[in-house]
Amino acid sequence: MAPRNTNPKPKLIPIELDYDKDSIETVTHSRRVADAAGVQESTYKKVPILETTATPLQILDFFEAFESARRVLQWTTGPKLFAVFPTHLHGTFLRYWNRQVRDAEETVDDFDEQTTAFCHTLLRGGDYDEQMDYMRTLRKPPQLTPSEFSQRFDALEDALPYLPNAPDPDDCGFSEVDRPRLFYNAMPATMIAKTTMAMVVVFRIAINAVCILTPITRGANVVQIDSREEPFLLY
């Protein structure tokens, strides 16, 4: 069995937050839509500003937040995307972006290509395969509940397409078969033991309930799971 770890190697994206989300400055965007009766409704989305001190995890969270705002607020044209994106960049990152898109065509396809290349530049040194290997050997940190760990694991998996050397988004991440197994292996041994015992108790209760409710017929087999329990009938 491969060794499990909680501390990633350098350039890997950790399972735990390594920055203070509450201290990050954001830009609020809005979109107004009028229904058939002329009543207007406004939708708001906050997107963080990406400082040059951002960690790799913070960079990925920024791109996730921008893509979410893009979908919700329906930024569907190249000029709009190219106008909005740099409002979230400061310092060196803004200079990198301006230099990169100097001769860019302001189309949606070109924007997608430019932001992918830009993200890879900021995450230089990271690697899709290494991140996948790290996630395969993860163990839940003590300070995270299973639910929190699951949420952070899902967030890491959602960020995989942004990493250098990542395959097509549809091919990124783990299969429906692998994901539950990885989550199970990440849990502490004591938690696994308690969960297994709870499942055994539930199984016993269910079997006994079935036997109580089922009429006794000729040929039934008497089964006793534990010497301290009354025998029950198993058909």
CSV table of N, CA and C in Angstrom, one decimal, residues 82-208:
chain,number,residue,atom,x,y,z
A,82,PHE,N,-12.2,40.3,-21.9
A,82,PHE,CA,-10.9,40.9,-21.8
A,82,PHE,C,-10.9,42.2,-21.0
A,83,ALA,N,-12.1,42.8,-20.9
A,83,ALA,CA,-12.2,44.1,-20.2
A,83,ALA,C,-12.3,43.8,-18.7
A,84,VAL,N,-13.0,42.7,-18.3
A,84,VAL,CA,-13.3,42.5,-16.9
A,84,VAL,C,-12.1,41.8,-16.2
A,85,PHE,N,-11.5,40.8,-16.9
A,85,PHE,CA,-10.4,40.0,-16.3
A,85,PHE,C,-9.3,40.8,-15.6
A,86,PRO,N,-8.7,41.8,-16.3
A,86,PRO,CA,-7.6,42.5,-15.6
A,86,PRO,C,-7.9,43.4,-14.5
A,87,THR,N,-9.2,43.6,-14.2
A,87,THR,CA,-9.6,44.4,-13.1
A,87,THR,C,-9.3,43.7,-11.8
A,88,HIS,N,-9.0,42.4,-11.9
A,88,HIS,CA,-8.8,41.6,-10.7
A,88,HIS,C,-7.3,41.3,-10.5
A,89,LEU,N,-6.4,41.9,-11.3
A,89,LEU,CA,-5.0,41.7,-11.2
A,89,LEU,C,-4.3,42.9,-10.7
A,90,HIS,N,-3.2,42.7,-10.0
A,90,HIS,CA,-2.4,43.7,-9.4
A,90,HIS,C,-0.9,43.5,-9.7
A,91,GLY,N,-0.1,44.5,-9.7
A,91,GLY,CA,1.3,44.4,-9.7
A,91,GLY,C,1.9,43.6,-10.9
A,92,THR,N,2.8,42.6,-10.5
A,92,THR,CA,3.5,41.8,-11.5
A,92,THR,C,2.5,41.0,-12.4
A,93,PHE,N,1.5,40.5,-11.7
A,93,PHE,CA,0.5,39.7,-12.4
A,93,PHE,C,-0.2,40.5,-13.5
A,94,LEU,N,-0.5,41.7,-13.3
A,94,LEU,CA,-1.2,42.6,-14.2
A,94,LEU,C,-0.2,42.9,-15.4
A,95,ARG,N,1.1,43.1,-15.1
A,95,ARG,CA,2.0,43.3,-16.2
A,95,ARG,C,2.2,42.1,-17.0
A,96,TYR,N,2.3,40.9,-16.4
A,96,TYR,CA,2.3,39.7,-17.2
A,96,TYR,C,1.2,39.6,-18.1
A,97,TRP,N,0.0,39.8,-17.6
A,97,TRP,CA,-1.2,39.7,-18.5
A,97,TRP,C,-1.2,40.7,-19.6
A,98,ASN,N,-0.9,41.9,-19.3
A,98,ASN,CA,-0.9,43.0,-20.4
A,98,ASN,C,0.1,42.7,-21.5
A,99,ARG,N,1.3,42.2,-21.1
A,99,ARG,CA,2.3,41.8,-22.0
A,99,ARG,C,1.8,40.6,-22.9
A,100,GLN,N,1.2,39.6,-22.2
A,100,GLN,CA,0.8,38.4,-22.9
A,100,GLN,C,-0.3,38.7,-24.0
A,101,VAL,N,-1.3,39.6,-23.7
A,101,VAL,CA,-2.4,39.8,-24.5
A,101,VAL,C,-2.3,41.0,-25.4
A,102,ARG,N,-1.1,41.5,-25.6
A,102,ARG,CA,-0.8,42.7,-26.4
A,102,ARG,C,-1.4,42.6,-27.8
A,103,ASP,N,-1.1,41.4,-28.4
A,103,ASP,CA,-1.6,41.2,-29.8
A,103,ASP,C,-2.7,40.2,-29.9
A,104,ALA,N,-3.5,40.0,-28.8
A,104,ALA,CA,-4.5,39.0,-28.8
A,104,ALA,C,-5.7,39.5,-29.5
A,105,GLU,N,-6.5,38.5,-30.1
A,105,GLU,CA,-7.8,38.8,-30.7
A,105,GLU,C,-8.8,38.7,-29.6
A,106,GLU,N,-9.7,39.7,-29.5
A,106,GLU,CA,-10.7,39.7,-28.5
A,106,GLU,C,-11.9,38.9,-28.8
A,107,THR,N,-11.6,37.6,-28.8
A,107,THR,CA,-12.7,36.6,-29.0
A,107,THR,C,-12.8,35.7,-27.8
A,108,VAL,N,-13.9,35.0,-27.7
A,108,VAL,CA,-14.1,34.1,-26.5
A,108,VAL,C,-13.0,33.0,-26.5
A,109,ASP,N,-12.8,32.4,-27.7
A,109,ASP,CA,-11.9,31.3,-27.8
A,109,ASP,C,-10.5,31.8,-27.5
A,110,ASP,N,-10.1,33.0,-27.9
A,110,ASP,CA,-8.8,33.5,-27.6
A,110,ASP,C,-8.6,33.8,-26.1
A,111,PHE,N,-9.7,34.3,-25.5
A,111,PHE,CA,-9.7,34.6,-24.1
A,111,PHE,C,-9.4,33.3,-23.3
A,112,ASP,N,-10.1,32.2,-23.7
A,112,ASP,CA,-9.9,30.9,-23.0
A,112,ASP,C,-8.5,30.5,-23.2
A,113,GLU,N,-7.9,30.6,-24.3
A,113,GLU,CA,-6.5,30.2,-24.5
A,113,GLU,C,-5.6,31.1,-23.7
A,114,GLN,N,-5.8,32.4,-23.7
A,114,GLN,CA,-4.9,33.3,-23.0
A,114,GLN,C,-5.0,33.0,-21.5
A,115,THR,N,-6.2,32.8,-20.9
A,115,THR,CA,-6.3,32.6,-19.5
A,115,THR,C,-5.7,31.3,-19.1
A,116,THR,N,-5.8,30.3,-19.9
A,116,THR,CA,-5.2,29.0,-19.6
A,116,THR,C,-3.7,29.1,-19.6
A,117,ALA,N,-3.1,29.8,-20.6
A,117,ALA,CA,-1.7,30.0,-20.6
A,117,ALA,C,-1.2,30.8,-19.4
A,118,PHE,N,-2.0,31.8,-19.1
A,118,PHE,CA,-1.7,32.7,-18.0
A,118,PHE,C,-1.7,31.9,-16.7
A,119,CYS,N,-2.7,31.1,-16.5
A,119,CYS,CA,-2.8,30.3,-15.3
A,119,CYS,C,-1.6,29.3,-15.2
A,120,HIS,N,-1.2,28.7,-16.3
A,120,HIS,CA,-0.1,27.8,-16.3
A,120,HIS,C,1.2,28.6,-16.0
A,121,THR,N,1.3,29.8,-16.4
A,121,THR,CA,2.5,30.6,-16.1
A,121,THR,C,2.6,30.9,-14.6
A,122,LEU,N,1.4,31.2,-14.0
A,122,LEU,CA,1.4,31.5,-12.6
A,122,LEU,C,1.7,30.3,-11.7
A,123,LEU,N,1.3,29.1,-12.3
A,123,LEU,CA,1.5,27.8,-11.5
A,123,LEU,C,2.7,27.1,-12.0
A,124,ARG,N,3.6,27.8,-12.7
A,124,ARG,CA,4.8,27.1,-13.2
A,124,ARG,C,5.5,26.3,-12.1
A,125,GLY,N,5.8,25.0,-12.3
A,125,GLY,CA,6.3,24.2,-11.3
A,125,GLY,C,5.3,23.1,-10.8
A,126,GLY,N,4.0,23.5,-11.0
A,126,GLY,CA,3.0,22.5,-10.7
A,126,GLY,C,2.8,21.5,-11.8
A,127,ASP,N,2.2,20.4,-11.5
A,127,ASP,CA,2.0,19.4,-12.5
A,127,ASP,C,0.7,18.5,-12.2
A,128,TYR,N,0.0,18.3,-13.2
A,128,TYR,CA,-1.3,17.5,-13.1
A,128,TYR,C,-1.1,16.1,-12.5
A,129,ASP,N,-0.1,15.4,-13.0
A,129,ASP,CA,0.1,14.0,-12.6
A,129,ASP,C,0.6,14.0,-11.1
A,130,GLU,N,1.5,14.9,-10.8
A,130,GLU,CA,2.0,15.0,-9.4
A,130,GLU,C,0.8,15.3,-8.4
A,131,GLN,N,0.0,16.2,-8.8
A,131,GLN,CA,-1.2,16.6,-8.0
A,131,GLN,C,-2.1,15.4,-7.8
A,132,MET,N,-2.3,14.6,-8.8
A,132,MET,CA,-3.2,13.4,-8.7
A,132,MET,C,-2.5,12.4,-7.8
A,133,ASP,N,-1.2,12.2,-7.9
A,133,ASP,CA,-0.5,11.3,-7.0
A,133,ASP,C,-0.6,11.7,-5.5
A,134,TYR,N,-0.5,13.1,-5.3
A,134,TYR,CA,-0.7,13.6,-4.0
A,134,TYR,C,-2.1,13.3,-3.4
A,135,MET,N,-3.1,13.5,-4.2
A,135,MET,CA,-4.5,13.3,-3.8
A,135,MET,C,-4.8,11.8,-3.5
A,136,ARG,N,-4.1,10.9,-4.3
A,136,ARG,CA,-4.3,9.5,-4.1
A,136,ARG,C,-3.8,9.1,-2.7
A,137,THR,N,-2.8,9.8,-2.1
A,137,THR,CA,-2.2,9.4,-0.9
A,137,THR,C,-2.6,10.2,0.3
A,138,LEU,N,-3.6,11.1,0.1
A,138,LEU,CA,-4.1,12.0,1.1
A,138,LEU,C,-4.6,11.2,2.3
A,139,ARG,N,-4.4,11.8,3.5
A,139,ARG,CA,-5.1,11.4,4.7
A,139,ARG,C,-5.8,12.6,5.4
A,140,LYS,N,-7.0,12.4,5.9
A,140,LYS,CA,-7.7,13.5,6.5
A,140,LYS,C,-7.0,14.1,7.6
A,141,PRO,N,-6.7,15.4,7.5
A,141,PRO,CA,-6.0,16.1,8.7
A,141,PRO,C,-7.0,16.1,9.9
A,142,PRO,N,-6.5,16.0,11.1
A,142,PRO,CA,-7.3,15.9,12.3
A,142,PRO,C,-8.3,17.1,12.5
A,143,GLN,N,-7.9,18.2,12.0
A,143,GLN,CA,-8.7,19.4,12.3
A,143,GLN,C,-9.8,19.5,11.3
A,144,LEU,N,-9.9,18.7,10.3
A,144,LEU,CA,-11.0,18.7,9.3
A,144,LEU,C,-12.0,17.6,9.6
A,145,THR,N,-13.3,17.9,9.6
A,145,THR,CA,-14.3,16.9,9.7
A,145,THR,C,-14.4,16.1,8.4
A,146,PRO,N,-14.9,14.9,8.3
A,146,PRO,CA,-15.1,14.2,7.1
A,146,PRO,C,-15.8,15.0,6.0
A,147,SER,N,-16.8,15.8,6.4
A,147,SER,CA,-17.5,16.6,5.5
A,147,SER,C,-16.7,17.7,4.9
A,148,GLU,N,-15.9,18.4,5.8
A,148,GLU,CA,-15.0,19.4,5.3
A,148,GLU,C,-13.9,18.9,4.4
A,149,PHE,N,-13.4,17.7,4.8
A,149,PHE,CA,-12.4,17.0,3.9
A,149,PHE,C,-12.9,16.7,2.6
A,150,SER,N,-14.2,16.2,2.5
A,150,SER,CA,-14.8,15.9,1.3
A,150,SER,C,-15.0,17.1,0.4
A,151,GLN,N,-15.4,18.2,1.0
A,151,GLN,CA,-15.6,19.5,0.3
A,151,GLN,C,-14.2,20.0,-0.3
A,152,ARG,N,-13.2,19.9,0.5
A,152,ARG,CA,-11.9,20.4,0.0
A,152,ARG,C,-11.3,19.4,-1.1
A,153,PHE,N,-11.6,18.2,-0.9
A,153,PHE,CA,-11.1,17.2,-1.9
A,153,PHE,C,-11.8,17.5,-3.3
A,154,ASP,N,-13.1,17.8,-3.2
A,154,ASP,CA,-13.9,18.1,-4.4
A,154,ASP,C,-13.4,19.4,-5.0
A,155,ALA,N,-13.0,20.4,-4.2
A,155,ALA,CA,-12.5,21.6,-4.7
A,155,ALA,C,-11.2,21.4,-5.4
A,156,LEU,N,-10.3,20.6,-4.8
A,156,LEU,CA,-9.0,20.3,-5.5
A,156,LEU,C,-9.3,19.6,-6.8
A,157,GLU,N,-10.2,18.7,-6.9
A,157,GLU,CA,-10.5,18.0,-8.1
A,157,GLU,C,-11.1,18.9,-9.2
A,158,ASP,N,-11.9,19.8,-8.8
A,158,ASP,CA,-12.4,20.8,-9.7
A,158,ASP,C,-11.3,21.7,-10.3
A,159,ALA,N,-10.3,21.9,-9.5
A,159,ALA,CA,-9.2,22.7,-10.0
A,159,ALA,C,-8.2,22.0,-10.9
A,160,LEU,N,-8.2,20.7,-11.0
A,160,LEU,CA,-7.2,20.0,-11.8
A,160,LEU,C,-7.1,20.4,-13.2
A,161,PRO,N,-8.2,20.8,-13.9
A,161,PRO,CA,-8.0,21.2,-15.3
A,161,PRO,C,-7.1,22.4,-15.5
A,162,TYR,N,-6.9,23.2,-14.5
A,162,TYR,CA,-6.1,24.4,-14.6
A,162,TYR,C,-4.6,24.2,-14.5
A,163,LEU,N,-4.3,23.0,-14.0
A,163,LEU,CA,-2.8,22.7,-13.8
A,163,LEU,C,-2.1,22.4,-15.1
A,164,PRO,N,-0.8,22.7,-15.2
A,164,PRO,CA,0.0,22.4,-16.3
A,164,PRO,C,0.0,20.9,-16.6
A,165,ASN,N,0.0,20.5,-17.9
A,165,ASN,CA,-0.1,19.1,-18.3
A,165,ASN,C,-1.4,18.4,-18.1
A,166,ALA,N,-2.4,19.1,-17.7
A,166,ALA,CA,-3.7,18.5,-17.5
A,166,ALA,C,-4.3,18.1,-18.8
A,167,PRO,N,-5.0,16.9,-18.8
A,167,PRO,CA,-5.7,16.5,-20.0
A,167,PRO,C,-7.0,17.3,-20.3
A,168,ASP,N,-7.8,17.0,-21.2
A,168,ASP,CA,-9.1,17.7,-21.4
A,168,ASP,C,-9.9,17.6,-20.2
A,169,PRO,N,-10.7,18.7,-19.9
A,169,PRO,CA,-11.4,18.8,-18.6
A,169,PRO,C,-12.3,17.5,-18.4
A,170,ASP,N,-12.9,16.9,-19.4
A,170,ASP,CA,-13.7,15.8,-19.3
A,170,ASP,C,-12.9,14.5,-18.8
A,171,ASP,N,-11.6,14.6,-19.0
A,171,ASP,CA,-10.8,13.4,-18.6
A,171,ASP,C,-10.0,13.7,-17.3
A,172,CYS,N,-10.2,14.8,-16.7
A,172,CYS,CA,-9.5,15.1,-15.5
A,172,CYS,C,-10.2,14.5,-14.3
A,173,GLY,N,-9.4,14.2,-13.2
A,173,GLY,CA,-10.0,13.8,-12.0
A,173,GLY,C,-10.1,12.3,-11.9
A,174,PHE,N,-10.8,11.8,-10.9
A,174,PHE,CA,-11.0,10.4,-10.6
A,174,PHE,C,-12.3,9.9,-11.0
A,175,SER,N,-12.3,8.6,-11.2
A,175,SER,CA,-13.6,7.9,-11.6
A,175,SER,C,-14.5,7.8,-10.5
A,176,GLU,N,-15.8,7.5,-10.8
A,176,GLU,CA,-16.8,7.3,-9.8
A,176,GLU,C,-16.5,6.1,-8.9
A,177,VAL,N,-15.7,5.1,-9.4
A,177,VAL,CA,-15.2,4.0,-8.6
A,177,VAL,C,-14.1,4.4,-7.7
A,178,ASP,N,-13.1,5.2,-8.2
A,178,ASP,CA,-11.9,5.5,-7.4
A,178,ASP,C,-12.2,6.5,-6.3
A,179,ARG,N,-13.2,7.4,-6.5
A,179,ARG,CA,-13.4,8.5,-5.6
A,179,ARG,C,-13.8,8.0,-4.2
A,180,PRO,N,-14.8,7.1,-4.1
A,180,PRO,CA,-15.2,6.6,-2.7
A,180,PRO,C,-14.1,5.9,-2.1
A,181,ARG,N,-13.3,5.1,-2.8
A,181,ARG,CA,-12.2,4.3,-2.3
A,181,ARG,C,-11.1,5.3,-1.7
A,182,LEU,N,-10.8,6.3,-2.4
A,182,LEU,CA,-9.8,7.3,-1.9
A,182,LEU,C,-10.3,8.0,-0.7
A,183,PHE,N,-11.6,8.3,-0.6
A,183,PHE,CA,-12.1,9.0,0.5
A,183,PHE,C,-12.1,8.0,1.7
A,184,TYR,N,-12.4,6.8,1.5
A,184,TYR,CA,-12.4,5.8,2.6
A,184,TYR,C,-10.9,5.6,3.1
A,185,ASN,N,-10.0,5.5,2.2
A,185,ASN,CA,-8.6,5.3,2.6
A,185,ASN,C,-8.0,6.5,3.3
A,186,ALA,N,-8.6,7.7,3.1
A,186,ALA,CA,-8.1,8.9,3.7
A,186,ALA,C,-8.5,9.0,5.2
A,187,MET,N,-9.5,8.3,5.6
A,187,MET,CA,-10.0,8.4,7.0
A,187,MET,C,-9.1,7.7,7.9
A,188,PRO,N,-9.0,8.2,9.2
A,188,PRO,CA,-8.2,7.5,10.2
A,188,PRO,C,-8.7,6.1,10.5
A,189,ALA,N,-7.8,5.2,10.9
A,189,ALA,CA,-8.1,3.8,11.2
A,189,ALA,C,-9.2,3.7,12.2
A,190,THR,N,-9.1,4.6,13.2
A,190,THR,CA,-10.1,4.5,14.3
A,190,THR,C,-11.5,4.8,13.8
A,191,MET,N,-11.6,5.8,12.9
A,191,MET,CA,-12.9,6.2,12.3
A,191,MET,C,-13.4,5.1,11.4
A,192,ILE,N,-12.5,4.4,10.7
A,192,ILE,CA,-13.0,3.3,9.8
A,192,ILE,C,-13.5,2.2,10.7
A,193,ALA,N,-12.8,1.9,11.8
A,193,ALA,CA,-13.3,0.8,12.7
A,193,ALA,C,-14.6,1.1,13.3
A,194,LYS,N,-14.9,2.3,13.7
A,194,LYS,CA,-16.2,2.7,14.3
A,194,LYS,C,-17.2,2.6,13.2
A,195,THR,N,-16.9,3.0,12.0
A,195,THR,CA,-17.9,3.0,10.9
A,195,THR,C,-18.3,1.5,10.6
A,196,THR,N,-17.3,0.7,10.6
A,196,THR,CA,-17.5,-0.8,10.3
A,196,THR,C,-18.4,-1.4,11.3
A,197,MET,N,-18.1,-1.1,12.6
A,197,MET,CA,-18.9,-1.6,13.7
A,197,MET,C,-20.3,-1.2,13.6
A,198,ALA,N,-20.5,0.1,13.3
A,198,ALA,CA,-21.8,0.7,13.2
A,198,ALA,C,-22.6,-0.1,12.1
A,199,MET,N,-21.9,-0.4,11.0
A,199,MET,CA,-22.6,-1.1,9.9
A,199,MET,C,-23.0,-2.5,10.3
A,200,VAL,N,-22.1,-3.1,11.1
A,200,VAL,CA,-22.5,-4.5,11.6
A,200,VAL,C,-23.7,-4.4,12.5
A,201,VAL,N,-23.8,-3.4,13.4
A,201,VAL,CA,-24.9,-3.3,14.3
A,201,VAL,C,-26.2,-3.1,13.5
A,202,VAL,N,-26.1,-2.2,12.5
A,202,VAL,CA,-27.3,-1.9,11.6
A,202,VAL,C,-27.7,-3.2,10.9
A,203,PHE,N,-26.7,-4.0,10.4
A,203,PHE,CA,-27.0,-5.2,9.7
A,203,PHE,C,-27.8,-6.2,10.6
A,204,ARG,N,-27.3,-6.3,11.8
A,204,ARG,CA,-27.9,-7.2,12.8
A,204,ARG,C,-29.3,-6.8,13.1
A,205,ILE,N,-29.5,-5.5,13.3
A,205,ILE,CA,-30.9,-5.0,13.6
A,205,ILE,C,-31.8,-5.3,12.4
A,206,ALA,N,-31.3,-5.1,11.2
A,206,ALA,CA,-32.1,-5.3,10.0
A,206,ALA,C,-32.5,-6.8,9.9
A,207,ILE,N,-31.5,-7.7,10.1
A,207,ILE,CA,-31.8,-9.1,9.9
A,207,ILE,C,-32.8,-9.6,11.0
A,208,ASN,N,-32.6,-9.1,12.2
A,208,ASN,CA,-33.5,-9.5,13.2
A,208,ASN,C,-35.0,-9.0,13.0
